[in-house]
mmCIF file of C-alpha atoms in Angstrom:
data_model
loop_
_atom_site.group_PDB
_atom_site.id
_atom_site.type_symbol
_atom_site.label_atom_id
_atom_site.label_comp_id
_atom_site.label_asym_id
_atom_site.label_seq_id
_atom_site.Cartn_x
_atom_site.Cartn_y
_atom_site.Cartn_z
ATOM 1 C CA UNK A 1 -21.219 1.596 30.239
ATOM 2 C CA UNK A 2 -24.007 -0.436 28.692
ATOM 3 C CA UNK A 3 -24.845 -3.906 29.902
ATOM 4 C CA UNK A 4 -25.413 -6.870 27.636
ATOM 5 C CA UNK A 5 -28.827 -8.568 27.606
ATOM 6 C CA UNK A 6 -27.539 -11.500 29.708
ATOM 7 C CA UNK A 7 -26.333 -9.075 32.384
ATOM 8 C CA UNK A 8 -29.758 -7.396 32.484
ATOM 9 C CA UNK A 9 -31.430 -10.796 32.765
ATOM 10 C CA UNK A 10 -29.125 -11.730 35.643
ATOM 11 C CA UNK A 11 -29.903 -8.484 37.452
ATOM 12 C CA UNK A 12 -33.623 -9.060 36.961
ATOM 13 C CA UNK A 13 -33.443 -12.609 38.355
ATOM 14 C CA UNK A 14 -31.366 -11.451 41.343
ATOM 15 C CA UNK A 15 -33.811 -8.618 42.033
ATOM 16 C CA UNK A 16 -36.793 -10.962 41.847
ATOM 17 C CA UNK A 17 -35.043 -13.346 44.240
ATOM 18 C CA UNK A 18 -34.405 -10.606 46.785
ATOM 19 C CA UNK A 19 -38.027 -9.431 46.625
ATOM 20 C CA UNK A 20 -39.247 -13.039 47.046
ATOM 21 C CA UNK A 21 -36.987 -13.688 50.049
ATOM 22 C CA UNK A 22 -38.051 -10.445 51.740
ATOM 23 C CA UNK A 23 -41.674 -11.405 51.190
ATOM 24 C CA UNK A 24 -41.136 -14.876 52.690
ATOM 25 C CA UNK A 25 -39.257 -13.375 55.638
ATOM 26 C CA UNK A 26 -42.359 -11.416 56.644
ATOM 27 C CA UNK A 27 -44.620 -14.472 56.277
ATOM 28 C CA UNK A 28 -42.467 -17.334 57.577
ATOM 29 C CA UNK A 29 -38.838 -16.812 58.601
ATOM 30 C CA UNK A 30 -38.086 -20.553 58.663
ATOM 31 C CA UNK A 31 -39.213 -21.032 55.053
ATOM 32 C CA UNK A 32 -37.256 -17.959 53.965
ATOM 33 C CA UNK A 33 -34.124 -19.412 55.574
ATOM 34 C CA UNK A 34 -34.523 -22.719 53.723
ATOM 35 C CA UNK A 35 -35.255 -21.016 50.396
ATOM 36 C CA UNK A 36 -32.250 -18.712 50.792
ATOM 37 C CA UNK A 37 -30.025 -21.702 51.571
ATOM 38 C CA UNK A 38 -31.104 -23.595 48.445
ATOM 39 C CA UNK A 39 -30.940 -20.470 46.251
ATOM 40 C CA UNK A 40 -27.456 -19.599 47.535
ATOM 41 C CA UNK A 41 -26.157 -23.100 46.888
ATOM 42 C CA UNK A 42 -27.652 -23.113 43.407
ATOM 43 C CA UNK A 43 -26.149 -19.718 42.615
ATOM 44 C CA UNK A 44 -22.750 -20.948 43.825
ATOM 45 C CA UNK A 45 -22.822 -24.027 41.600
ATOM 46 C CA UNK A 46 -24.025 -21.931 38.636
ATOM 47 C CA UNK A 47 -21.220 -19.395 39.223
ATOM 48 C CA UNK A 48 -18.635 -22.173 39.455
ATOM 49 C CA UNK A 49 -19.824 -23.617 36.135
ATOM 50 C CA UNK A 50 -19.680 -20.194 34.442
ATOM 51 C CA UNK A 51 -16.183 -19.557 35.829
ATOM 52 C CA UNK A 52 -14.980 -22.921 34.485
ATOM 53 C CA UNK A 53 -16.484 -22.193 31.061
ATOM 54 C CA UNK A 54 -14.909 -18.733 30.975
ATOM 55 C CA UNK A 55 -11.513 -20.087 32.049
ATOM 56 C CA UNK A 56 -11.261 -23.292 30.031
ATOM 57 C CA UNK A 57 -13.970 -23.030 27.362
ATOM 58 C CA UNK A 58 -13.052 -22.245 23.807
ATOM 59 C CA UNK A 59 -13.836 -19.003 22.061
ATOM 60 C CA UNK A 60 -16.303 -18.882 19.192
ATOM 61 C CA UNK A 61 -13.939 -16.545 17.319
ATOM 62 C CA UNK A 62 -10.986 -17.953 15.391
ATOM 63 C CA UNK A 63 -7.605 -17.019 16.875
ATOM 64 C CA UNK A 64 -6.042 -13.922 15.361
ATOM 65 C CA UNK A 65 -2.867 -14.509 13.383
ATOM 66 C CA UNK A 66 0.284 -13.168 15.046
ATOM 67 C CA UNK A 67 1.032 -9.515 14.382
ATOM 68 C CA UNK A 68 4.379 -9.022 12.645
ATOM 69 C CA UNK A 69 6.924 -6.650 14.125
ATOM 70 C CA UNK A 70 6.733 -3.099 12.690
ATOM 71 C CA UNK A 71 8.824 -2.752 9.560
ATOM 72 C CA UNK A 72 8.754 -6.427 8.599
ATOM 73 C CA UNK A 73 7.446 -7.201 5.121
ATOM 74 C CA UNK A 74 4.202 -9.010 4.490
ATOM 75 C CA UNK A 75 4.104 -12.788 4.236
ATOM 76 C CA UNK A 76 3.398 -12.759 0.498
ATOM 77 C CA UNK A 77 3.199 -10.004 -2.080
ATOM 78 C CA UNK A 78 1.357 -10.671 -5.338
ATOM 79 C CA UNK A 79 0.509 -8.338 -8.217
ATOM 80 C CA UNK A 80 -1.510 -9.741 -11.114
ATOM 81 C CA UNK A 81 -3.087 -7.924 -14.010
ATOM 82 C CA UNK A 82 -1.869 -5.326 -16.452
ATOM 83 C CA UNK A 83 -0.189 -2.472 -14.563
ATOM 84 C CA UNK A 84 -0.875 -3.883 -11.074
ATOM 85 C CA UNK A 85 1.410 -2.742 -8.243
ATOM 86 C CA UNK A 86 1.806 -4.502 -4.874
ATOM 87 C CA UNK A 87 4.341 -3.745 -2.137
ATOM 88 C CA UNK A 88 4.957 -5.392 1.217
ATOM 89 C CA UNK A 89 5.862 -2.041 2.757
ATOM 90 C CA UNK A 90 5.080 1.616 2.125
ATOM 91 C CA UNK A 91 4.736 3.164 -1.327
ATOM 92 C CA UNK A 92 5.855 6.778 -1.760
ATOM 93 C CA UNK A 93 4.395 7.374 -5.220
ATOM 94 C CA UNK A 94 2.779 4.909 -7.632
ATOM 95 C CA UNK A 95 1.083 5.176 -10.989
ATOM 96 C CA UNK A 96 -0.516 2.500 -13.122
ATOM 97 C CA UNK A 97 -1.535 4.907 -15.906
ATOM 98 C CA UNK A 98 0.342 6.962 -18.456
ATOM 99 C CA UNK A 99 1.439 9.741 -16.090
ATOM 100 C CA UNK A 100 3.228 9.737 -12.775
ATOM 101 C CA UNK A 101 1.485 11.657 -9.987
ATOM 102 C CA UNK A 102 3.462 14.405 -8.308
ATOM 103 C CA UNK A 103 5.056 13.111 -5.110
ATOM 104 C CA UNK A 104 3.402 14.196 -1.887
ATOM 105 C CA UNK A 105 6.785 14.793 -0.221
ATOM 106 C CA UNK A 106 10.176 15.790 -1.604
ATOM 107 C CA UNK A 107 12.009 12.822 -3.188
ATOM 108 C CA UNK A 108 14.728 12.871 -0.516
ATOM 109 C CA UNK A 109 12.292 11.962 2.268
ATOM 110 C CA UNK A 110 9.890 9.085 2.685
ATOM 111 C CA UNK A 111 6.197 9.546 3.429
ATOM 112 C CA UNK A 112 5.383 9.670 7.140
ATOM 113 C CA UNK A 113 4.297 6.377 8.628
ATOM 114 C CA UNK A 114 0.943 6.130 10.339
ATOM 115 C CA UNK A 115 2.548 4.034 13.087
ATOM 116 C CA UNK A 116 0.161 1.166 12.511
ATOM 117 C CA UNK A 117 1.676 -2.285 12.127
ATOM 118 C CA UNK A 118 1.850 -3.918 8.722
ATOM 119 C CA UNK A 119 -0.632 -6.439 7.384
ATOM 120 C CA UNK A 120 -1.209 -9.775 9.055
ATOM 121 C CA UNK A 121 -1.220 -11.734 5.838
ATOM 122 C CA UNK A 122 -0.636 -11.423 2.147
ATOM 123 C CA UNK A 123 -0.718 -8.219 0.117
ATOM 124 C CA UNK A 124 -2.455 -8.774 -3.199
ATOM 125 C CA UNK A 125 -3.207 -6.410 -6.064
ATOM 126 C CA UNK A 126 -5.235 -8.096 -8.783
ATOM 127 C CA UNK A 127 -6.853 -6.612 -11.817
ATOM 128 C CA UNK A 128 -5.814 -4.007 -14.325
ATOM 129 C CA UNK A 129 -4.279 -0.924 -12.715
ATOM 130 C CA UNK A 130 -4.735 -2.052 -9.100
ATOM 131 C CA UNK A 131 -2.463 -0.810 -6.309
ATOM 132 C CA UNK A 132 -1.959 -2.469 -2.898
ATOM 133 C CA UNK A 133 0.543 -1.814 -0.115
ATOM 134 C CA UNK A 134 1.344 -3.425 3.198
ATOM 135 C CA UNK A 135 2.093 0.032 4.611
ATOM 136 C CA UNK A 136 1.292 3.629 3.767
ATOM 137 C CA UNK A 137 0.674 4.958 0.255
ATOM 138 C CA UNK A 138 1.879 8.529 -0.218
ATOM 139 C CA UNK A 139 0.420 9.195 -3.663
ATOM 140 C CA UNK A 140 -1.264 6.881 -6.153
ATOM 141 C CA UNK A 141 -2.813 7.237 -9.588
ATOM 142 C CA UNK A 142 -4.543 4.538 -11.572
ATOM 143 C CA UNK A 143 -4.594 6.691 -14.697
ATOM 144 C CA UNK A 144 -7.296 6.745 -17.291
#
């Protein structure tokens, strides 16, 4: 497990504080007690502020769109351009050229699914001979 730079900085500050308090304890125990009291209170307030930010603060990342249930089609399917093919689900065999590619599996069966959920948004194929699918593509040929 690798630590982030902020975690390393926190460990360094904590280590320096321990070394300082041990040094003061050998010189003047009363001063070390007062310093430890102030440092502990400050660390408590700082920790409380960080906990509140982590609990209630917003994330800098935009929220992810909801994942559709497996097998549901995409929100929008668009194919534009000469010979473009777009499908909201899986494509067994597709060709945008003059010949059809041989199917990867016998025609009576469908291509195996990868088990990954479908797209979170639109499926778009744009441009001449483009192919896009919201699921698996068994075999595709853009022809030439």
